[in-house]
């Protein structure tokens, strides 16, 4: 098991992971994959480093996105790490991978000067 940032050559693997993770029974995974691809490719703030992934035997099996946002609280501007896009491939669920990714995200945000995180 290895936790790290998404690499530029892994976007197709990310689209596949998102589609298989979120696809409901009877839905078209190819259409869902295309939808995720369109959203990510049109996101001007998409950042590979903020996409934390868990790899098992060379395969992406879980992912958490950190969305770098700003908010005001009591007149102070805060840097917020909003957690989203949490997913695990169905055959790898129940193994604590999201828990490990959440810990990694917390450490990442501390090391990169985020003031607060939101889930």
PDB file of N, CA, C and O in Angstrom, residues 4-78:
ATOM      1  N   UNK A   4       0.041   8.695  -1.916  1.00  0.00           N
ATOM      2  CA  UNK A   4       0.826   9.738  -2.581  1.00  0.00           C
ATOM      3  C   UNK A   4      -0.106  10.653  -3.375  1.00  0.00           C
ATOM      4  O   UNK A   4      -1.316  10.453  -3.406  1.00  0.00           O
ATOM      5  N   UNK A   5       0.507  11.629  -4.033  1.00  0.00           N
ATOM      6  CA  UNK A   5      -0.227  12.501  -4.946  1.00  0.00           C
ATOM      7  C   UNK A   5      -0.476  11.789  -6.270  1.00  0.00           C
ATOM      8  O   UNK A   5       0.316  10.938  -6.686  1.00  0.00           O
ATOM      9  N   UNK A   6      -1.546  12.166  -6.924  1.00  0.00           N
ATOM     10  CA  UNK A   6      -1.841  11.670  -8.260  1.00  0.00           C
ATOM     11  C   UNK A   6      -0.762  12.159  -9.226  1.00  0.00           C
ATOM     12  O   UNK A   6      -0.276  13.277  -9.104  1.00  0.00           O
ATOM     13  N   UNK A   7      -0.400  11.331 -10.189  1.00  0.00           N
ATOM     14  CA  UNK A   7       0.580  11.688 -11.207  1.00  0.00           C
ATOM     15  C   UNK A   7      -0.149  12.054 -12.509  1.00  0.00           C
ATOM     16  O   UNK A   7      -1.252  11.574 -12.767  1.00  0.00           O
ATOM     17  N   UNK A   8       0.479  12.895 -13.318  1.00  0.00           N
ATOM     18  CA  UNK A   8      -0.149  13.387 -14.547  1.00  0.00           C
ATOM     19  C   UNK A   8      -0.567  12.260 -15.495  1.00  0.00           C
ATOM     20  O   UNK A   8      -1.584  12.369 -16.184  1.00  0.00           O
ATOM     21  N   UNK A   9       0.181  11.177 -15.518  1.00  0.00           N
ATOM     22  CA  UNK A   9      -0.139  10.076 -16.427  1.00  0.00           C
ATOM     23  C   UNK A   9      -1.193   9.118 -15.853  1.00  0.00           C
ATOM     24  O   UNK A   9      -1.468   8.077 -16.445  1.00  0.00           O
ATOM     25  N   UNK A  10      -1.798   9.480 -14.724  1.00  0.00           N
ATOM     26  CA  UNK A  10      -2.793   8.615 -14.081  1.00  0.00           C
ATOM     27  C   UNK A  10      -4.218   9.155 -14.166  1.00  0.00           C
ATOM     28  O   UNK A  10      -5.110   8.629 -13.511  1.00  0.00           O
ATOM     29  N   UNK A  11      -4.444  10.172 -14.979  1.00  0.00           N
ATOM     30  CA  UNK A  11      -5.789  10.733 -15.062  1.00  0.00           C
ATOM     31  C   UNK A  11      -6.807   9.705 -15.543  1.00  0.00           C
ATOM     32  O   UNK A  11      -7.910   9.620 -14.999  1.00  0.00           O
ATOM     33  N   UNK A  12      -6.453   8.902 -16.532  1.00  0.00           N
ATOM     34  CA  UNK A  12      -7.388   7.874 -17.006  1.00  0.00           C
ATOM     35  C   UNK A  12      -7.709   6.878 -15.898  1.00  0.00           C
ATOM     36  O   UNK A  12      -8.859   6.457 -15.743  1.00  0.00           O
ATOM     37  N   UNK A  13      -6.709   6.502 -15.114  1.00  0.00           N
ATOM     38  CA  UNK A  13      -6.939   5.590 -13.989  1.00  0.00           C
ATOM     39  C   UNK A  13      -7.839   6.245 -12.945  1.00  0.00           C
ATOM     40  O   UNK A  13      -8.686   5.577 -12.340  1.00  0.00           O
ATOM     41  N   UNK A  14      -7.693   7.562 -12.742  1.00  0.00           N
ATOM     42  CA  UNK A  14      -8.566   8.269 -11.808  1.00  0.00           C
ATOM     43  C   UNK A  14     -10.003   8.264 -12.303  1.00  0.00           C
ATOM     44  O   UNK A  14     -10.928   7.985 -11.531  1.00  0.00           O
ATOM     45  N   UNK A  15     -10.219   8.550 -13.591  1.00  0.00           N
ATOM     46  CA  UNK A  15     -11.582   8.531 -14.140  1.00  0.00           C
ATOM     47  C   UNK A  15     -12.212   7.144 -13.979  1.00  0.00           C
ATOM     48  O   UNK A  15     -13.387   7.024 -13.622  1.00  0.00           O
ATOM     49  N   UNK A  16     -11.421   6.108 -14.224  1.00  0.00           N
ATOM     50  CA  UNK A  16     -11.924   4.741 -14.052  1.00  0.00           C
ATOM     51  C   UNK A  16     -12.298   4.472 -12.597  1.00  0.00           C
ATOM     52  O   UNK A  16     -13.351   3.898 -12.312  1.00  0.00           O
ATOM     53  N   UNK A  17     -11.427   4.876 -11.671  1.00  0.00           N
ATOM     54  CA  UNK A  17     -11.681   4.665 -10.249  1.00  0.00           C
ATOM     55  C   UNK A  17     -12.945   5.389  -9.810  1.00  0.00           C
ATOM     56  O   UNK A  17     -13.797   4.813  -9.119  1.00  0.00           O
ATOM     57  N   UNK A  18     -13.094   6.642 -10.204  1.00  0.00           N
ATOM     58  CA  UNK A  18     -14.288   7.404  -9.834  1.00  0.00           C
ATOM     59  C   UNK A  18     -15.550   6.746 -10.395  1.00  0.00           C
ATOM     60  O   UNK A  18     -16.550   6.599  -9.689  1.00  0.00           O
ATOM     61  N   UNK A  19     -15.504   6.344 -11.647  1.00  0.00           N
ATOM     62  CA  UNK A  19     -16.679   5.738 -12.278  1.00  0.00           C
ATOM     63  C   UNK A  19     -17.086   4.443 -11.597  1.00  0.00           C
ATOM     64  O   UNK A  19     -18.262   4.245 -11.272  1.00  0.00           O
ATOM     65  N   UNK A  20     -16.128   3.560 -11.339  1.00  0.00           N
ATOM     66  CA  UNK A  20     -16.472   2.278 -10.718  1.00  0.00           C
ATOM     67  C   UNK A  20     -16.905   2.458  -9.259  1.00  0.00           C
ATOM     68  O   UNK A  20     -17.751   1.736  -8.750  1.00  0.00           O
ATOM     69  N   UNK A  21     -16.349   3.458  -8.604  1.00  0.00           N
ATOM     70  CA  UNK A  21     -16.670   3.685  -7.199  1.00  0.00           C
ATOM     71  C   UNK A  21     -18.050   4.286  -7.000  1.00  0.00           C
ATOM     72  O   UNK A  21     -18.723   4.002  -6.014  1.00  0.00           O
ATOM     73  N   UNK A  22     -18.473   5.137  -7.918  1.00  0.00           N
ATOM     74  CA  UNK A  22     -19.747   5.850  -7.762  1.00  0.00           C
ATOM     75  C   UNK A  22     -20.886   5.279  -8.595  1.00  0.00           C
ATOM     76  O   UNK A  22     -22.016   5.734  -8.475  1.00  0.00           O
ATOM     77  N   UNK A  23     -20.614   4.305  -9.454  1.00  0.00           N
ATOM     78  CA  UNK A  23     -21.635   3.772 -10.345  1.00  0.00           C
ATOM     79  C   UNK A  23     -22.682   2.962  -9.580  1.00  0.00           C
ATOM     80  O   UNK A  23     -22.348   2.027  -8.860  1.00  0.00           O
ATOM     81  N   UNK A  24     -23.916   3.348  -9.736  1.00  0.00           N
ATOM     82  CA  UNK A  24     -25.029   2.612  -9.127  1.00  0.00           C
ATOM     83  C   UNK A  24     -25.398   1.440 -10.036  1.00  0.00           C
ATOM     84  O   UNK A  24     -25.179   1.475 -11.254  1.00  0.00           O
ATOM     85  N   UNK A  25     -25.984   0.424  -9.442  1.00  0.00           N
ATOM     86  CA  UNK A  25     -26.397  -0.737 -10.219  1.00  0.00           C
ATOM     87  C   UNK A  25     -27.362  -0.317 -11.316  1.00  0.00           C
ATOM     88  O   UNK A  25     -28.298   0.442 -11.075  1.00  0.00           O
ATOM     89  N   UNK A  26     -27.098  -0.779 -12.512  1.00  0.00           N
ATOM     90  CA  UNK A  26     -27.937  -0.456 -13.656  1.00  0.00           C
ATOM     91  C   UNK A  26     -27.522   0.812 -14.386  1.00  0.00           C
ATOM     92  O   UNK A  26     -28.032   1.101 -15.462  1.00  0.00           O
ATOM     93  N   UNK A  27     -26.597   1.565 -13.818  1.00  0.00           N
ATOM     94  CA  UNK A  27     -26.136   2.801 -14.466  1.00  0.00           C
ATOM     95  C   UNK A  27     -25.024   2.478 -15.461  1.00  0.00           C
ATOM     96  O   UNK A  27     -24.431   1.392 -15.417  1.00  0.00           O
ATOM     97  N   UNK A  28     -24.751   3.413 -16.334  1.00  0.00           N
ATOM     98  CA  UNK A  28     -23.724   3.244 -17.355  1.00  0.00           C
ATOM     99  C   UNK A  28     -22.391   3.801 -16.847  1.00  0.00           C
ATOM    100  O   UNK A  28     -22.225   5.021 -16.772  1.00  0.00           O
ATOM    101  N   UNK A  29     -21.423   2.931 -16.510  1.00  0.00           N
ATOM    102  CA  UNK A  29     -20.145   3.433 -15.998  1.00  0.00           C
ATOM    103  C   UNK A  29     -19.383   4.275 -17.017  1.00  0.00           C
ATOM    104  O   UNK A  29     -18.665   5.196 -16.647  1.00  0.00           O
ATOM    105  N   UNK A  30     -19.551   3.996 -18.306  1.00  0.00           N
ATOM    106  CA  UNK A  30     -18.850   4.777 -19.331  1.00  0.00           C
ATOM    107  C   UNK A  30     -19.356   6.218 -19.346  1.00  0.00           C
ATOM    108  O   UNK A  30     -18.561   7.159 -19.479  1.00  0.00           O
ATOM    109  N   UNK A  31     -20.649   6.404 -19.202  1.00  0.00           N
ATOM    110  CA  UNK A  31     -21.212   7.756 -19.163  1.00  0.00           C
ATOM    111  C   UNK A  31     -20.759   8.490 -17.907  1.00  0.00           C
ATOM    112  O   UNK A  31     -20.442   9.678 -17.950  1.00  0.00           O
ATOM    113  N   UNK A  32     -20.720   7.775 -16.790  1.00  0.00           N
ATOM    114  CA  UNK A  32     -20.265   8.378 -15.539  1.00  0.00           C
ATOM    115  C   UNK A  32     -18.791   8.770 -15.647  1.00  0.00           C
ATOM    116  O   UNK A  32     -18.387   9.857 -15.227  1.00  0.00           O
ATOM    117  N   UNK A  33     -17.989   7.911 -16.240  1.00  0.00           N
ATOM    118  CA  UNK A  33     -16.566   8.197 -16.447  1.00  0.00           C
ATOM    119  C   UNK A  33     -16.397   9.457 -17.290  1.00  0.00           C
ATOM    120  O   UNK A  33     -15.574  10.322 -16.980  1.00  0.00           O
ATOM    121  N   UNK A  34     -17.168   9.556 -18.360  1.00  0.00           N
ATOM    122  CA  UNK A  34     -17.090  10.729 -19.241  1.00  0.00           C
ATOM    123  C   UNK A  34     -17.479  11.995 -18.490  1.00  0.00           C
ATOM    124  O   UNK A  34     -16.870  13.054 -18.687  1.00  0.00           O
ATOM    125  N   UNK A  35     -18.445  11.887 -17.615  1.00  0.00           N
ATOM    126  CA  UNK A  35     -18.876  13.031 -16.814  1.00  0.00           C
ATOM    127  C   UNK A  35     -17.768  13.489 -15.868  1.00  0.00           C
ATOM    128  O   UNK A  35     -17.476  14.690 -15.761  1.00  0.00           O
ATOM    129  N   UNK A  36     -17.135  12.548 -15.171  1.00  0.00           N
ATOM    130  CA  UNK A  36     -16.024  12.886 -14.275  1.00  0.00           C
ATOM    131  C   UNK A  36     -14.873  13.515 -15.070  1.00  0.00           C
ATOM    132  O   UNK A  36     -14.272  14.496 -14.630  1.00  0.00           O
ATOM    133  N   UNK A  37     -14.591  12.955 -16.218  1.00  0.00           N
ATOM    134  CA  UNK A  37     -13.509  13.490 -17.053  1.00  0.00           C
ATOM    135  C   UNK A  37     -13.786  14.934 -17.443  1.00  0.00           C
ATOM    136  O   UNK A  37     -12.906  15.799 -17.341  1.00  0.00           O
ATOM    137  N   UNK A  38     -15.015  15.213 -17.863  1.00  0.00           N
ATOM    138  CA  UNK A  38     -15.385  16.568 -18.269  1.00  0.00           C
ATOM    139  C   UNK A  38     -15.259  17.549 -17.101  1.00  0.00           C
ATOM    140  O   UNK A  38     -14.708  18.636 -17.256  1.00  0.00           O
ATOM    141  N   UNK A  39     -15.732  17.150 -15.936  1.00  0.00           N
ATOM    142  CA  UNK A  39     -15.660  18.021 -14.762  1.00  0.00           C
ATOM    143  C   UNK A  39     -14.204  18.322 -14.400  1.00  0.00           C
ATOM    144  O   UNK A  39     -13.828  19.477 -14.158  1.00  0.00           O
ATOM    145  N   UNK A  40     -13.381  17.299 -14.355  1.00  0.00           N
ATOM    146  CA  UNK A  40     -11.979  17.481 -13.953  1.00  0.00           C
ATOM    147  C   UNK A  40     -11.211  18.284 -14.995  1.00  0.00           C
ATOM    148  O   UNK A  40     -10.454  19.199 -14.655  1.00  0.00           O
ATOM    149  N   UNK A  41     -11.413  17.970 -16.263  1.00  0.00           N
ATOM    150  CA  UNK A  41     -10.658  18.670 -17.307  1.00  0.00           C
ATOM    151  C   UNK A  41     -11.079  20.126 -17.466  1.00  0.00           C
ATOM    152  O   UNK A  41     -10.313  20.935 -17.989  1.00  0.00           O
ATOM    153  N   UNK A  42     -12.269  20.473 -17.004  1.00  0.00           N
ATOM    154  CA  UNK A  42     -12.708  21.869 -17.095  1.00  0.00           C
ATOM    155  C   UNK A  42     -12.437  22.651 -15.803  1.00  0.00           C
ATOM    156  O   UNK A  42     -12.680  23.851 -15.751  1.00  0.00           O
ATOM    157  N   UNK A  43     -11.912  21.977 -14.790  1.00  0.00           N
ATOM    158  CA  UNK A  43     -11.619  22.622 -13.507  1.00  0.00           C
ATOM    159  C   UNK A  43     -10.260  23.309 -13.577  1.00  0.00           C
ATOM    160  O   UNK A  43      -9.215  22.652 -13.550  1.00  0.00           O
ATOM    161  N   UNK A  44     -10.267  24.635 -13.653  1.00  0.00           N
ATOM    162  CA  UNK A  44      -9.020  25.395 -13.771  1.00  0.00           C
ATOM    163  C   UNK A  44      -8.152  25.297 -12.524  1.00  0.00           C
ATOM    164  O   UNK A  44      -6.965  25.595 -12.573  1.00  0.00           O
ATOM    165  N   UNK A  45      -8.732  24.878 -11.403  1.00  0.00           N
ATOM    166  CA  UNK A  45      -7.985  24.766 -10.155  1.00  0.00           C
ATOM    167  C   UNK A  45      -7.588  23.329  -9.821  1.00  0.00           C
ATOM    168  O   UNK A  45      -7.077  23.066  -8.735  1.00  0.00           O
ATOM    169  N   UNK A  46      -7.817  22.403 -10.747  1.00  0.00           N
ATOM    170  CA  UNK A  46      -7.449  21.011 -10.505  1.00  0.00           C
ATOM    171  C   UNK A  46      -5.942  20.927 -10.256  1.00  0.00           C
ATOM    172  O   UNK A  46      -5.147  21.485 -10.993  1.00  0.00           O
ATOM    173  N   UNK A  47      -5.571  20.226  -9.196  1.00  0.00           N
ATOM    174  CA  UNK A  47      -4.177  20.163  -8.778  1.00  0.00           C
ATOM    175  C   UNK A  47      -3.837  18.708  -8.454  1.00  0.00           C
ATOM    176  O   UNK A  47      -4.468  18.097  -7.582  1.00  0.00           O
ATOM    177  N   UNK A  48      -2.872  18.165  -9.138  1.00  0.00           N
ATOM    178  CA  UNK A  48      -2.487  16.766  -8.923  1.00  0.00           C
ATOM    179  C   UNK A  48      -2.096  16.503  -7.472  1.00  0.00           C
ATOM    180  O   UNK A  48      -2.473  15.482  -6.900  1.00  0.00           O
ATOM    181  N   UNK A  49      -1.338  17.416  -6.870  1.00  0.00           N
ATOM    182  CA  UNK A  49      -0.879  17.215  -5.489  1.00  0.00           C
ATOM    183  C   UNK A  49      -2.035  17.124  -4.500  1.00  0.00           C
ATOM    184  O   UNK A  49      -1.924  16.459  -3.475  1.00  0.00           O
ATOM    185  N   UNK A  50      -3.139  17.803  -4.804  1.00  0.00           N
ATOM    186  CA  UNK A  50      -4.282  17.805  -3.898  1.00  0.00           C
ATOM    187  C   UNK A  50      -5.197  16.602  -4.117  1.00  0.00           C
ATOM    188  O   UNK A  50      -6.218  16.473  -3.437  1.00  0.00           O
ATOM    189  N   UNK A  51      -4.849  15.752  -5.019  1.00  0.00           N
ATOM    190  CA  UNK A  51      -5.552  14.486  -5.217  1.00  0.00           C
ATOM    191  C   UNK A  51      -4.699  13.395  -4.605  1.00  0.00           C
ATOM    192  O   UNK A  51      -3.704  12.961  -5.181  1.00  0.00           O
ATOM    193  N   UNK A  52      -5.067  12.996  -3.407  1.00  0.00           N
ATOM    194  CA  UNK A  52      -4.308  11.996  -2.662  1.00  0.00           C
ATOM    195  C   UNK A  52      -4.869  10.623  -3.014  1.00  0.00           C
ATOM    196  O   UNK A  52      -6.081  10.400  -2.959  1.00  0.00           O
ATOM    197  N   UNK A  53      -3.999   9.736  -3.421  1.00  0.00           N
ATOM    198  CA  UNK A  53      -4.438   8.413  -3.880  1.00  0.00           C
ATOM    199  C   UNK A  53      -3.735   7.312  -3.103  1.00  0.00           C
ATOM    200  O   UNK A  53      -2.638   7.502  -2.577  1.00  0.00           O
ATOM    201  N   UNK A  54      -4.401   6.191  -3.037  1.00  0.00           N
ATOM    202  CA  UNK A  54      -3.833   5.006  -2.404  1.00  0.00           C
ATOM    203  C   UNK A  54      -3.667   3.956  -3.489  1.00  0.00           C
ATOM    204  O   UNK A  54      -4.610   3.651  -4.226  1.00  0.00           O
ATOM    205  N   UNK A  55      -2.462   3.441  -3.586  1.00  0.00           N
ATOM    206  CA  UNK A  55      -2.097   2.465  -4.615  1.00  0.00           C
ATOM    207  C   UNK A  55      -1.822   1.116  -3.960  1.00  0.00           C
ATOM    208  O   UNK A  55      -1.161   1.033  -2.935  1.00  0.00           O
ATOM    209  N   UNK A  56      -2.341   0.063  -4.570  1.00  0.00           N
ATOM    210  CA  UNK A  56      -2.065  -1.310  -4.147  1.00  0.00           C
ATOM    211  C   UNK A  56      -1.607  -2.079  -5.377  1.00  0.00           C
ATOM    212  O   UNK A  56      -2.321  -2.115  -6.383  1.00  0.00           O
ATOM    213  N   UNK A  57      -0.429  -2.654  -5.305  1.00  0.00           N
ATOM    214  CA  UNK A  57       0.124  -3.432  -6.419  1.00  0.00           C
ATOM    215  C   UNK A  57       0.062  -2.677  -7.744  1.00  0.00           C
ATOM    216  O   UNK A  57      -0.315  -3.229  -8.778  1.00  0.00           O
ATOM    217  N   UNK A  58       0.401  -1.395  -7.711  1.00  0.00           N
ATOM    218  CA  UNK A  58       0.449  -0.580  -8.914  1.00  0.00           C
ATOM    219  C   UNK A  58      -0.887  -0.073  -9.415  1.00  0.00           C
ATOM    220  O   UNK A  58      -0.967   0.550 -10.467  1.00  0.00           O
ATOM    221  N   UNK A  59      -1.950  -0.296  -8.659  1.00  0.00           N
ATOM    222  CA  UNK A  59      -3.304   0.090  -9.081  1.00  0.00           C
ATOM    223  C   UNK A  59      -3.875   1.120  -8.117  1.00  0.00           C
ATOM    224  O   UNK A  59      -3.787   0.938  -6.896  1.00  0.00           O
ATOM    225  N   UNK A  60      -4.477   2.174  -8.658  1.00  0.00           N
ATOM    226  CA  UNK A  60      -5.173   3.148  -7.814  1.00  0.00           C
ATOM    227  C   UNK A  60      -6.463   2.514  -7.311  1.00  0.00           C
ATOM    228  O   UNK A  60      -7.291   2.063  -8.111  1.00  0.00           O
ATOM    229  N   UNK A  61      -6.627   2.464  -5.993  1.00  0.00           N
ATOM    230  CA  UNK A  61      -7.822   1.822  -5.445  1.00  0.00           C
ATOM    231  C   UNK A  61      -8.644   2.755  -4.559  1.00  0.00           C
ATOM    232  O   UNK A  61      -9.783   2.431  -4.219  1.00  0.00           O
ATOM    233  N   UNK A  62      -8.090   3.908  -4.173  1.00  0.00           N
ATOM    234  CA  UNK A  62      -8.838   4.869  -3.364  1.00  0.00           C
ATOM    235  C   UNK A  62      -8.297   6.265  -3.623  1.00  0.00           C
ATOM    236  O   UNK A  62      -7.130   6.439  -3.982  1.00  0.00           O
ATOM    237  N   UNK A  63      -9.163   7.255  -3.395  1.00  0.00           N
ATOM    238  CA  UNK A  63      -8.777   8.647  -3.646  1.00  0.00           C
ATOM    239  C   UNK A  63      -9.569   9.580  -2.740  1.00  0.00           C
ATOM    240  O   UNK A  63     -10.722   9.341  -2.425  1.00  0.00           O
ATOM    241  N   UNK A  64      -8.911  10.662  -2.338  1.00  0.00           N
ATOM    242  CA  UNK A  64      -9.564  11.789  -1.678  1.00  0.00           C
ATOM    243  C   UNK A  64      -9.038  13.056  -2.322  1.00  0.00           C
ATOM    244  O   UNK A  64      -7.827  13.209  -2.510  1.00  0.00           O
ATOM    245  N   UNK A  65      -9.958  13.963  -2.656  1.00  0.00           N
ATOM    246  CA  UNK A  65      -9.570  15.259  -3.191  1.00  0.00           C
ATOM    247  C   UNK A  65      -9.581  16.302  -2.082  1.00  0.00           C
ATOM    248  O   UNK A  65     -10.463  16.294  -1.221  1.00  0.00           O
ATOM    249  N   UNK A  66      -8.587  17.169  -2.089  1.00  0.00           N
ATOM    250  CA  UNK A  66      -8.553  18.323  -1.197  1.00  0.00           C
ATOM    251  C   UNK A  66      -8.801  19.546  -2.081  1.00  0.00           C
ATOM    252  O   UNK A  66      -8.070  19.783  -3.042  1.00  0.00           O
ATOM    253  N   UNK A  67      -9.839  20.313  -1.760  1.00  0.00           N
ATOM    254  CA  UNK A  67     -10.175  21.500  -2.526  1.00  0.00           C
ATOM    255  C   UNK A  67      -9.700  22.713  -1.739  1.00  0.00           C
ATOM    256  O   UNK A  67     -10.165  22.970  -0.635  1.00  0.00           O
ATOM    257  N   UNK A  68      -8.736  23.426  -2.294  1.00  0.00           N
ATOM    258  CA  UNK A  68      -8.085  24.559  -1.650  1.00  0.00           C
ATOM    259  C   UNK A  68      -8.985  25.787  -1.798  1.00  0.00           C
ATOM    260  O   UNK A  68      -9.127  26.343  -2.883  1.00  0.00           O
ATOM    261  N   UNK A  69      -9.594  26.190  -0.701  1.00  0.00           N
ATOM    262  CA  UNK A  69     -10.553  27.292  -0.707  1.00  0.00           C
ATOM    263  C   UNK A  69     -10.201  28.330   0.348  1.00  0.00           C
ATOM    264  O   UNK A  69      -9.410  28.074   1.247  1.00  0.00           O
ATOM    265  N   UNK A  70     -10.836  29.480   0.258  1.00  0.00           N
ATOM    266  CA  UNK A  70     -10.674  30.549   1.242  1.00  0.00           C
ATOM    267  C   UNK A  70     -12.038  30.860   1.843  1.00  0.00           C
ATOM    268  O   UNK A  70     -13.055  30.771   1.158  1.00  0.00           O
ATOM    269  N   UNK A  71     -12.035  31.249   3.115  1.00  0.00           N
ATOM    270  CA  UNK A  71     -13.267  31.717   3.754  1.00  0.00           C
ATOM    271  C   UNK A  71     -12.905  32.720   4.836  1.00  0.00           C
ATOM    272  O   UNK A  71     -11.802  32.692   5.384  1.00  0.00           O
ATOM    273  N   UNK A  72     -13.848  33.603   5.096  1.00  0.00           N
ATOM    274  CA  UNK A  72     -13.683  34.565   6.180  1.00  0.00           C
ATOM    275  C   UNK A  72     -14.379  34.047   7.419  1.00  0.00           C
ATOM    276  O   UNK A  72     -15.497  33.558   7.359  1.00  0.00           O
ATOM    277  N   UNK A  73     -13.715  34.174   8.566  1.00  0.00           N
ATOM    278  CA  UNK A  73     -14.305  33.825   9.851  1.00  0.00           C
ATOM    279  C   UNK A  73     -13.863  34.884  10.850  1.00  0.00           C
ATOM    280  O   UNK A  73     -12.661  35.079  11.059  1.00  0.00           O
ATOM    281  N   UNK A  74     -14.836  35.580  11.406  1.00  0.00           N
ATOM    282  CA  UNK A  74     -14.558  36.656  12.362  1.00  0.00           C
ATOM    283  C   UNK A  74     -13.548  37.663  11.807  1.00  0.00           C
ATOM    284  O   UNK A  74     -12.627  38.090  12.497  1.00  0.00           O
ATOM    285  N   UNK A  75     -13.709  38.008  10.534  1.00  0.00           N
ATOM    286  CA  UNK A  75     -12.857  39.006   9.910  1.00  0.00           C
ATOM    287  C   UNK A  75     -11.492  38.510   9.482  1.00  0.00           C
ATOM    288  O   UNK A  75     -10.681  39.277   8.980  1.00  0.00           O
ATOM    289  N   UNK A  76     -11.213  37.246   9.659  1.00  0.00           N
ATOM    290  CA  UNK A  76      -9.910  36.689   9.287  1.00  0.00           C
ATOM    291  C   UNK A  76     -10.078  35.761   8.082  1.00  0.00           C
ATOM    292  O   UNK A  76     -10.974  34.923   8.040  1.00  0.00           O
ATOM    293  N   UNK A  77      -9.197  35.918   7.112  1.00  0.00           N
ATOM    294  CA  UNK A  77      -9.200  35.048   5.939  1.00  0.00           C
ATOM    295  C   UNK A  77      -8.476  33.746   6.285  1.00  0.00           C
ATOM    296  O   UNK A  77      -7.332  33.766   6.739  1.00  0.00           O
ATOM    297  N   UNK A  78      -9.173  32.632   6.086  1.00  0.00           N
ATOM    298  CA  UNK A  78      -8.610  31.321   6.391  1.00  0.00           C
ATOM    299  C   UNK A  78      -8.440  30.502   5.113  1.00  0.00           C
ATOM    300  O   UNK A  78      -9.257  30.583   4.201  1.00  0.00           O
TER     301      UNK A  78
END
